[in-house]
Short mmCIF file of C-alpha atoms in Angstrom, two decimals:
data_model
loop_
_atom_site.label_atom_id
_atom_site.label_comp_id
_atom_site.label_asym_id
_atom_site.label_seq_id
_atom_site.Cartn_x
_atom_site.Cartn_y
_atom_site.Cartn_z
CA UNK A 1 0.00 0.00 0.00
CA UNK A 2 0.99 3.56 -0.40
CA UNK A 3 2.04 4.55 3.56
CA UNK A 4 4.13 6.42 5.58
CA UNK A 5 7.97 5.48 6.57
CA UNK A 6 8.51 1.86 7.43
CA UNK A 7 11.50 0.07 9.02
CA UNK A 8 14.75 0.29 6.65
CA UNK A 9 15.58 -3.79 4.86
CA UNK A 10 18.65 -4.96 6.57
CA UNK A 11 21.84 -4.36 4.79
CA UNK A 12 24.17 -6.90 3.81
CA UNK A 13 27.70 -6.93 5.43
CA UNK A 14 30.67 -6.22 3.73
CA UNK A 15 32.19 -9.70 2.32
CA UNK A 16 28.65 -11.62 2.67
CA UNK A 17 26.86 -13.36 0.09
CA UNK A 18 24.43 -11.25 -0.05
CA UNK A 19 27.33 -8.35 -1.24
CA UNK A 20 29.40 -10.64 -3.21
CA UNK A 21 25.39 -11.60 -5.80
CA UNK A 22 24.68 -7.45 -5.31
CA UNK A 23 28.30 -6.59 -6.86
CA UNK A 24 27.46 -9.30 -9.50
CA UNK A 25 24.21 -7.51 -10.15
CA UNK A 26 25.60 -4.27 -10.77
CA UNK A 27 28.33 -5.06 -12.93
CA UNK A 28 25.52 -6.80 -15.07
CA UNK A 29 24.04 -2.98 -15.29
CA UNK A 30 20.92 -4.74 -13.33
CA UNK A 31 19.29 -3.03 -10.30
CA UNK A 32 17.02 -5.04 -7.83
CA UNK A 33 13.95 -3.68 -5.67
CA UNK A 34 12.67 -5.85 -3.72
CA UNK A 35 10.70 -5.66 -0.40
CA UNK A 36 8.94 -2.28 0.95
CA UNK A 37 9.59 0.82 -0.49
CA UNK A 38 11.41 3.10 1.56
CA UNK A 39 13.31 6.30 1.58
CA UNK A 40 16.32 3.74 2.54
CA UNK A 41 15.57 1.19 -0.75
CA UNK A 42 14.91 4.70 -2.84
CA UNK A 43 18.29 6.10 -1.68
CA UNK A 44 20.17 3.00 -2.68
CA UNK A 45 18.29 2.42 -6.04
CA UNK A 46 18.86 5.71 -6.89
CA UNK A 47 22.47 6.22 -6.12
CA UNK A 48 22.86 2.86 -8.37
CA UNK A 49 21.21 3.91 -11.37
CA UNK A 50 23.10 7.41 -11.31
CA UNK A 51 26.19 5.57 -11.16
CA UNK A 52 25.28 3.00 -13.69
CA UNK A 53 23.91 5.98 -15.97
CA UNK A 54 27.25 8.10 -15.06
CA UNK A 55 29.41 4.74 -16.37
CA UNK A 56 27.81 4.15 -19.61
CA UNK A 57 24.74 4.61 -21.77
CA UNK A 58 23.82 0.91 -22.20
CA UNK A 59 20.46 -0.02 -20.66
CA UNK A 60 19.97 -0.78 -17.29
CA UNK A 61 17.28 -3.18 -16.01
CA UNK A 62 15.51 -2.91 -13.13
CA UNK A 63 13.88 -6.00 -11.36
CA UNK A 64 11.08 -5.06 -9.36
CA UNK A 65 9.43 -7.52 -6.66
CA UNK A 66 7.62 -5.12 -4.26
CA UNK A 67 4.35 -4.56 -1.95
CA UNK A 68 4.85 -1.40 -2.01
CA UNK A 69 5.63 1.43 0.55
CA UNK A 70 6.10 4.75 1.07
CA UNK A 71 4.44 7.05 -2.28
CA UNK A 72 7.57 9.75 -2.22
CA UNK A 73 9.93 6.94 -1.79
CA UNK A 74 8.64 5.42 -4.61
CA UNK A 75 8.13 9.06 -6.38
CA UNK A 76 11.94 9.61 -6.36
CA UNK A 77 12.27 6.20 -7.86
CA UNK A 78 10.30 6.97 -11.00
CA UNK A 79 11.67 10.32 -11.20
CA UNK A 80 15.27 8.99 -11.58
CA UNK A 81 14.36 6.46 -13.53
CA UNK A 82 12.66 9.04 -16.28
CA UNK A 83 16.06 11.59 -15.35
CA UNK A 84 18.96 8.82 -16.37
CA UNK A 85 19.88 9.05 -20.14
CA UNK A 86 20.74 5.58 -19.82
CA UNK A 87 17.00 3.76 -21.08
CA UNK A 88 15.82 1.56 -18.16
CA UNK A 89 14.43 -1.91 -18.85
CA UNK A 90 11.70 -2.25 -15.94
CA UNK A 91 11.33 -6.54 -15.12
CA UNK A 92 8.16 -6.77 -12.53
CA UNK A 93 8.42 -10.18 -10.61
CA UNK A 94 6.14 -11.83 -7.88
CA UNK A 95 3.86 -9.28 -7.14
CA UNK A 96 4.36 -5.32 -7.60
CA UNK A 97 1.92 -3.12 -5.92
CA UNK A 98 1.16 -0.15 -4.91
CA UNK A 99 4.19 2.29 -4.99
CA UNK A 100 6.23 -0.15 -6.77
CA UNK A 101 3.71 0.09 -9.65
CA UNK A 102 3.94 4.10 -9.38
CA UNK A 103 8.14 3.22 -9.41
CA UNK A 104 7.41 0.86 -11.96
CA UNK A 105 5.53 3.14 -14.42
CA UNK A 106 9.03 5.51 -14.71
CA UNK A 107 10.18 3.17 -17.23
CA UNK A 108 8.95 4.21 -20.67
CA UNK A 109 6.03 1.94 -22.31
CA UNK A 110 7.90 -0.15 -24.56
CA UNK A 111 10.41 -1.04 -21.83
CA UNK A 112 7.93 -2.35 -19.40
CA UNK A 113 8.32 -5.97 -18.78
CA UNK A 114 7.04 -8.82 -16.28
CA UNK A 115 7.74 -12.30 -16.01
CA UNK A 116 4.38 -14.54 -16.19
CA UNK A 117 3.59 -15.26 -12.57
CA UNK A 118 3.67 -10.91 -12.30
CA UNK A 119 0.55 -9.81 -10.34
CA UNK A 120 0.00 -5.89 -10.04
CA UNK A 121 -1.80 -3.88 -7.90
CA UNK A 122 -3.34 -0.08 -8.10
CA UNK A 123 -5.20 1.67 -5.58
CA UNK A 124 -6.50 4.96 -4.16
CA UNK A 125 -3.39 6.03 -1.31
CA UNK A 126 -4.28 5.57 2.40
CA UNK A 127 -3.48 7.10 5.98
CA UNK A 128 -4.07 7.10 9.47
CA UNK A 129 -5.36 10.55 10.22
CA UNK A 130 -4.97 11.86 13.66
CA UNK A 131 -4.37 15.02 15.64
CA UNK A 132 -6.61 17.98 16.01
CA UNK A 133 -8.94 18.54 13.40
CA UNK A 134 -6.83 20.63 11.46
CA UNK A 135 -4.32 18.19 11.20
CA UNK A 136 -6.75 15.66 10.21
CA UNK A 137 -8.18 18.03 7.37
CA UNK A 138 -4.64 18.77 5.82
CA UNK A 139 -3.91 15.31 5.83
CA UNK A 140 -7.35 14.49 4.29
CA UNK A 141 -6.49 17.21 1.32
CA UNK A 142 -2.87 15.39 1.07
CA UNK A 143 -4.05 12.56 0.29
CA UNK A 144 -6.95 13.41 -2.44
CA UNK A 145 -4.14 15.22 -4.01
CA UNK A 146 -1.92 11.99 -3.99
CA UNK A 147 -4.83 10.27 -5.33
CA UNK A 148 -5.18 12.50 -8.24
CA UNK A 149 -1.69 12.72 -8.92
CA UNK A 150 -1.44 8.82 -9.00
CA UNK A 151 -4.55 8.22 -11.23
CA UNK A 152 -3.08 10.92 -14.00
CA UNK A 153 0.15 8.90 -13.46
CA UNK A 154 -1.26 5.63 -14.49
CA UNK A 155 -4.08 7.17 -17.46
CA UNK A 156 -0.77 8.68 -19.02
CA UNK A 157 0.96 5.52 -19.00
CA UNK A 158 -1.33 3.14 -19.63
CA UNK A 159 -3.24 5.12 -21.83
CA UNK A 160 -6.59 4.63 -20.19
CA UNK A 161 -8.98 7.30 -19.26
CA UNK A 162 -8.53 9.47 -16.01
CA UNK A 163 -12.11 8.67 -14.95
CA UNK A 164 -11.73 4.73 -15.57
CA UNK A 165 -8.47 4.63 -13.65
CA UNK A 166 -10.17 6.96 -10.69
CA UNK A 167 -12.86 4.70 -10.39
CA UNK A 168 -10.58 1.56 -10.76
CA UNK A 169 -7.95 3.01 -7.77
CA UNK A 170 -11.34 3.60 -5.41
CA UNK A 171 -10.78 -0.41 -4.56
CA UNK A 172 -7.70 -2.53 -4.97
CA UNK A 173 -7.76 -3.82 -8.53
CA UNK A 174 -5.20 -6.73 -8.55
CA UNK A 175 -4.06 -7.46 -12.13
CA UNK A 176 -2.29 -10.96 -13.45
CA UNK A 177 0.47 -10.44 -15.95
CA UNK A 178 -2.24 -10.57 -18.96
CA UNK A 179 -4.55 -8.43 -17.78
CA UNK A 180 -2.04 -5.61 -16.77
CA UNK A 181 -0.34 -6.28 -20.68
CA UNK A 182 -4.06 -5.85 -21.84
CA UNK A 183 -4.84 -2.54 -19.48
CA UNK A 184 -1.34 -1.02 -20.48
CA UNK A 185 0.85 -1.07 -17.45
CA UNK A 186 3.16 -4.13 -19.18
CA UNK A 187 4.55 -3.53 -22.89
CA UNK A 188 5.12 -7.61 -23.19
CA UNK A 189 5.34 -10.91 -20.66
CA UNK A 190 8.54 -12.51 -20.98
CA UNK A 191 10.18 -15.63 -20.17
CA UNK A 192 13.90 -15.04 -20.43
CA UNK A 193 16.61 -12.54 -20.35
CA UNK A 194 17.31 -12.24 -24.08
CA UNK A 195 13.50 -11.30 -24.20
CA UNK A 196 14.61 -7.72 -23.02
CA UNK A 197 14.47 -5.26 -26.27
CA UNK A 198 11.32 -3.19 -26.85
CA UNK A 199 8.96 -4.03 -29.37
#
């Protein structure tokens, strides 16, 4: 779901496994997101596609596998993703929801991939309001705004109409890989690796 700061995703150590198959990655000019979005996972994903972009114009590919997270998190995501020079291949995986579709939708239209088992989610933002009323007003108005921003995200992407999308987002509308390729979020479903050119 779209929400406020979670807990950062542990980092690996220095000389673990975990560093050794990230340093792999990297050098393959392929950046993964997986788990919550957070300002910590945004940081790091966007420090690593600046310095993939800075190294060379090749593509990059992205492998997303998220439930989502924090909306600005995600936000700076997409943003970077649409700033690089470098193109950005964009591989969803297991399930991408939420703010990891809004991350998801940076990469341009014929560079949006997902593997078969790929289920997506969309949705109207949500929050705990509390605090004196005012509070609870501004926060209200925050988060119709989000909304709004997030449904003319996804009807300029996709290519659907604003009001379809705003009435699609009032509920969670989960999507398998065919049905997202059919509503526009996914350019193609792939199976393998040397699937990865646009159309």
């Amino acid at each position: 779901m779209f929400a406020s700061h979670t807990a950062s995703p542990p980092v690996a150590q220095p000389g673990s496994a975990g560093t050794f198959l990230e340093e792999k990655a990297f050098r393959a000019r392929t950046v993964l997101v997986f788990g919550t979005v957070t300002d910590a996972l945004a940081s790091e994903t966007v420090r690593k596609l600046l310095a993939l972009d800075a190294e060379s114009s090749a593509p990059i590919t992205m492998i997303v596998s998220s439930p989502g997270g924090h909306l600005e998190s995600g936000d700076a995501i997409h943003d970077v993703v649409r700033f690089v020079a470098s193109p950005v291949n964009m591989v969803g995986t297991g399930w991408v929801g939420s703010a990891a579709t809004h991350l998801y939708l940076g990469a341009s239209r014929e560079r949006r991939f997902c593997l078969p088992q790929t289920r997506f989610l969309i949705h109207q933002p949500s929050g705990g309001a509390g605090g004196p009323a005012s509070d609870i007003a501004i926060q209200a108005r925050e988060i119709i705004q989000a909304r709004e921003r997030i449904a003319q995200v996804i009807a300029r992407e996709t290519g659907q109409p604003l009001e379809r999308v705003l009435k699609d987002i009032e509920r969670d509308l989960w999507m398998p890989a065919e049905e997202a390729l059919s509503y526009g979020l996914v350019s193609r479903v792939i199976q393998r690796r040397e699937e990865l050119e646009p159309a």
